[in-house]
Short mmCIF file of C-alpha atoms in Angstrom, two decimals:
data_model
loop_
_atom_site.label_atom_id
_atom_site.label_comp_id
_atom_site.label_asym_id
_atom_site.label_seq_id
_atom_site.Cartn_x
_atom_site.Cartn_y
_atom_site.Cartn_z
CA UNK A 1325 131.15 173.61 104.86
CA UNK A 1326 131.63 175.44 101.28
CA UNK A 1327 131.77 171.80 99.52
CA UNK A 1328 127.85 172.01 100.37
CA UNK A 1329 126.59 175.44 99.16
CA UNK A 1330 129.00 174.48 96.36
CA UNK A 1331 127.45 171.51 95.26
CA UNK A 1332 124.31 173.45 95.54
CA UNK A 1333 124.57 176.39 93.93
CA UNK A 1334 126.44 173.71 90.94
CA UNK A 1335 123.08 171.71 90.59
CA UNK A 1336 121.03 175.46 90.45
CA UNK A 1337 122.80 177.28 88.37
CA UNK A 1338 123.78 173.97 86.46
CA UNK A 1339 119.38 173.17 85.83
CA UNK A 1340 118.95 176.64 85.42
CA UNK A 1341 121.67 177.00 82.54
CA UNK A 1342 120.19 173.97 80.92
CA UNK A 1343 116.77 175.19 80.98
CA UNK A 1344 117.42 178.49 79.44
CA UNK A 1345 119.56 177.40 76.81
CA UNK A 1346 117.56 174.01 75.76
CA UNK A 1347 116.07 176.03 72.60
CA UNK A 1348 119.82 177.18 71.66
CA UNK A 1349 121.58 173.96 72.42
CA UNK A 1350 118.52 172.24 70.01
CA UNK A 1351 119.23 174.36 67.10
CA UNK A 1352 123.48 173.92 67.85
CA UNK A 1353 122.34 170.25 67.26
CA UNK A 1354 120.75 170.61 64.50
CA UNK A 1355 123.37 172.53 62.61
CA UNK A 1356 125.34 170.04 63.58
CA UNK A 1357 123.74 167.16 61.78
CA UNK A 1358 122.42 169.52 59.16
CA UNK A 1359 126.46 170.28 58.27
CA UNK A 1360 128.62 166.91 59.03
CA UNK A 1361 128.00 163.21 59.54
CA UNK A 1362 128.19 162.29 62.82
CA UNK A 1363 127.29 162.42 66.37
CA UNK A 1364 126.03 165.78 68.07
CA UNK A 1365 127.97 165.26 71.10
CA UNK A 1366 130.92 163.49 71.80
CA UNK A 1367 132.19 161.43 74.88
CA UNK A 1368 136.08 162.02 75.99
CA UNK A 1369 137.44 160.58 79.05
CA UNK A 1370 138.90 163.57 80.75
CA UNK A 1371 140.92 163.51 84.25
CA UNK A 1372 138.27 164.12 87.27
CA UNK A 1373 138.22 165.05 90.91
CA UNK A 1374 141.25 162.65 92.64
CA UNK A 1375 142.65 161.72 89.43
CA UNK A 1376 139.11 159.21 88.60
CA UNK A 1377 138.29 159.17 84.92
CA UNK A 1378 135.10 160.44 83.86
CA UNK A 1379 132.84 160.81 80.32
CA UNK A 1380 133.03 164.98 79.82
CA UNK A 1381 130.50 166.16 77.01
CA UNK A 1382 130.66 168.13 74.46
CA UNK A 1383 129.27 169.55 70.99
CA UNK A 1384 131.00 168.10 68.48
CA UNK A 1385 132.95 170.27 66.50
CA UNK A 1386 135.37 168.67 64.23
CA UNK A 1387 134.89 166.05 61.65
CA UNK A 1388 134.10 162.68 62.43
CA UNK A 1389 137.41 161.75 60.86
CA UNK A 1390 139.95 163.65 62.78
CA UNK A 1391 142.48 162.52 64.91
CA UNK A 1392 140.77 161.58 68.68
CA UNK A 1393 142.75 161.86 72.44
CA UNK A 1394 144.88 164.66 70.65
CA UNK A 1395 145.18 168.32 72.22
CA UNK A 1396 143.77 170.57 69.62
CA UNK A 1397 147.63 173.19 69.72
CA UNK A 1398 149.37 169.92 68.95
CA UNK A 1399 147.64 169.43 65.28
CA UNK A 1400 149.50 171.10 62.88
CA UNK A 1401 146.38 172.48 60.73
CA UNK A 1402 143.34 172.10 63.37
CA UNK A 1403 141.79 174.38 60.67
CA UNK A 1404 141.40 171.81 57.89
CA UNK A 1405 139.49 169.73 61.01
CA UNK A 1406 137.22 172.01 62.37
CA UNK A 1407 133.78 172.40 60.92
CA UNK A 1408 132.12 176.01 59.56
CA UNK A 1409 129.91 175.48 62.95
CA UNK A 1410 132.25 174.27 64.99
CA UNK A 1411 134.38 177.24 64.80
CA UNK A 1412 131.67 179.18 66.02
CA UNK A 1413 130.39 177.20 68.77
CA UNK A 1414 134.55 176.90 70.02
CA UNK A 1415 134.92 180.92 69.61
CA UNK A 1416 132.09 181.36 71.62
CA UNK A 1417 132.42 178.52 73.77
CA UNK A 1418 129.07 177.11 73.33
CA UNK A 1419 130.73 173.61 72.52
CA UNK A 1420 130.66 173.53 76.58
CA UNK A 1421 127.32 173.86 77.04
CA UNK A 1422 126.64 169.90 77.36
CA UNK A 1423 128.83 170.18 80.52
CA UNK A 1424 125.49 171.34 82.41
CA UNK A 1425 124.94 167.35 82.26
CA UNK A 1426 128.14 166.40 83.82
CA UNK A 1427 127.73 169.50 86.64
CA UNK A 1428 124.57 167.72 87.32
CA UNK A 1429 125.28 164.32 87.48
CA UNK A 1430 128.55 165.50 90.03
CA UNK A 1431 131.87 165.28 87.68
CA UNK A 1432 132.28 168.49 87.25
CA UNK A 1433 131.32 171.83 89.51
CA UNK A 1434 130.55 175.49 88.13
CA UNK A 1435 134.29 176.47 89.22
CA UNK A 1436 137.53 174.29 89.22
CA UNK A 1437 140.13 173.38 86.90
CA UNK A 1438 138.88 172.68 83.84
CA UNK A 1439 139.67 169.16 82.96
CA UNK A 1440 142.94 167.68 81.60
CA UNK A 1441 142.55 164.48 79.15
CA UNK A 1442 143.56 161.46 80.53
CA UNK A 1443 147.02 161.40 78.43
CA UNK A 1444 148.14 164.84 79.02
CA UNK A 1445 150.67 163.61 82.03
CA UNK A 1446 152.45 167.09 82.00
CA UNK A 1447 149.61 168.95 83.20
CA UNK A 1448 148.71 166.53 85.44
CA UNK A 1449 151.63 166.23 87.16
CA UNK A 1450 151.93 170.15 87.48
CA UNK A 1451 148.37 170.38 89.23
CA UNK A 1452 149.81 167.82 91.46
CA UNK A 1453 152.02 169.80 93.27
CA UNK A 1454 149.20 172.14 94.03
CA UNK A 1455 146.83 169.94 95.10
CA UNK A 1456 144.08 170.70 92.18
CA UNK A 1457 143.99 167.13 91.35
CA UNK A 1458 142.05 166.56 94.50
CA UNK A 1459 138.82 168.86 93.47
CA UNK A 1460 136.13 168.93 90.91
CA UNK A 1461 136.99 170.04 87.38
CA UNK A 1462 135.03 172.99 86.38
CA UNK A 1463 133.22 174.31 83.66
CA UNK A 1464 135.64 177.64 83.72
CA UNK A 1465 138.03 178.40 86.63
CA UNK A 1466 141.35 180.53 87.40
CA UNK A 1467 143.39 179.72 84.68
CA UNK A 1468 140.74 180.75 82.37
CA UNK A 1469 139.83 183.96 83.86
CA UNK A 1470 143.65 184.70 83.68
CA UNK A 1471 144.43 184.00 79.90
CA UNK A 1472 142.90 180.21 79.06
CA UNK A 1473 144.18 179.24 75.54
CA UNK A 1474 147.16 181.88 75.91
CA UNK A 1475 148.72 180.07 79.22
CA UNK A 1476 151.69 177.31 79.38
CA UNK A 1477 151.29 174.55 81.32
CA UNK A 1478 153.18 175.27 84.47
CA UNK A 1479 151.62 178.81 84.35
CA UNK A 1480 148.38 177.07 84.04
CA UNK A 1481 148.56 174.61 86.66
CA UNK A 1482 150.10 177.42 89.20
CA UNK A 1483 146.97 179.14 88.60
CA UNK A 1484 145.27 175.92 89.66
CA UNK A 1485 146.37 176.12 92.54
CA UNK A 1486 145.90 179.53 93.44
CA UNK A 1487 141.82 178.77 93.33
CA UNK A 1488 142.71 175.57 95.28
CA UNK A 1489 143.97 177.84 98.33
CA UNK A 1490 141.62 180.46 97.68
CA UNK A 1491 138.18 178.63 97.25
CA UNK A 1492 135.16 180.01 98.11
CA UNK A 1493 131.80 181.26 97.79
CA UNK A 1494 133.14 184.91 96.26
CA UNK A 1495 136.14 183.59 94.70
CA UNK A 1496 133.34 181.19 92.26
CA UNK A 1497 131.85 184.09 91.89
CA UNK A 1498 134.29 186.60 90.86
CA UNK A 1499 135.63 183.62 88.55
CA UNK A 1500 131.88 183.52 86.83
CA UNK A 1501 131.51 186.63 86.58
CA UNK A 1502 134.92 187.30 84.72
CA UNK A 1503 134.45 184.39 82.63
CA UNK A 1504 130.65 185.94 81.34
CA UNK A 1505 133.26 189.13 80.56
CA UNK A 1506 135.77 186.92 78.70
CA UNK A 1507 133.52 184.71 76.58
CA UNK A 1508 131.88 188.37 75.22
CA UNK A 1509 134.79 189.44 74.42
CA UNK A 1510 136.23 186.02 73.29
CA UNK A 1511 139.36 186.65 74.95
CA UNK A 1512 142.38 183.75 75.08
CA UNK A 1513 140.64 181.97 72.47
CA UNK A 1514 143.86 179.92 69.89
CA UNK A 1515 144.29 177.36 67.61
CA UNK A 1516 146.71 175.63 66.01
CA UNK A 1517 150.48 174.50 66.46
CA UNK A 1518 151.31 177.25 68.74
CA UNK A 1519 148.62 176.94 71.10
CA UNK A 1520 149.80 177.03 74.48
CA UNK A 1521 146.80 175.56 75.97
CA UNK A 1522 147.31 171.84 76.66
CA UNK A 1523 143.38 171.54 78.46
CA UNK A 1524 141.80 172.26 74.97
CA UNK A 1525 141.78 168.55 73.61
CA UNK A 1526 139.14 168.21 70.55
CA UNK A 1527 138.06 165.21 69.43
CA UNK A 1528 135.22 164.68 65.96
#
């Protein structure tokens, strides 16, 4: 019965969020352009609800030349990649913002596992023992409320599945509420070779 006020409350809060932030995400766009050649937003095929392959969106943050399909903690300078705008938009997390799109059009909900990429078979396998394979990524969810960049992969993926068993209309919104808290305080947020995060792929 949740799955419906779920989807629900997604395509609200989802047409709300894109509504208020239209002005911001404009100006993010043109900063973009104004600063790098390139696209504003990038596809990336990310790892969806039962394993299906989907299109996730994002602000592009790196330059168009850097190295695509490659988790961000696995470049050994990420620094000498990431634009003067794009480390603002990834400290604050407003590279995520185009997600609204994807909430919308039903790959992704508000809550869930936030997305592996499609070649990150570690953390996919992990999330398989817990079942959190067979939901809807999200735009935050457990994992990030409970370290995000800062988290191994089996540590990760545990949490997974502790929202798969516990999902629910206060658990989402506990999980929003402490993610509001976190992105403030830009908490968990790493770069770089010893990132433990494997769910923070970047591409150009």
């Amino acid at each position: 019965m949740y799955r419906y006020v779920k989807r629900a409350m997604d395509i609200a809060l989802a047409a709300v969020g894109i509504v208020v932030s239209a002005i911001p995400m404009a100006a993010i766009a043109i900063c973009i352009k104004a600063e790098t050649k390139g696209p504003v937003i990038f596809k990336q095929d990310r790892v969806g609800k039962n394993k299906k392959i989907f299109k996730i969106l994002k602000f592009r943050t790196m330059y168009s030349d850097a190295p695509m399909n490659i988790p961000t903690h696995l470049l050994g300078n990420p620094e000498a990649f990431i634009t003067k705008t794009g480390k603002i938009l990834r400290r604050t997390s407003l590279d995520e913002l185009p997600q609204l799109f994807n909430i919308i059009k039903g790959d992704m909900s508000i809550v869930g596992p936030r997305p592996a990429l499609y070649n990150q078979y570690d953390l996919i396998e992990e999330r398989d023992k817990y079942g959190a394979n067979n939901i809807k990524p999200g735009l935050t969810g457990y994992a990030q409320i409970n370290g995000r960049d800062e988290l191994p992969i089996d540590v990760k993926a545990a949490y997974d599945g502790e929202y798969v068993k516990k999902i629910g209309f206060l658990t989402d919104i506990k999980i929003m509420a402490k993610t509001f808290i976190s992105v403030i305080k830009q908490e968990g947020v790493a770069e770089g070779a010893n990132e433990a995060d494997n769910e923070r792929p970047r591409k150009a």
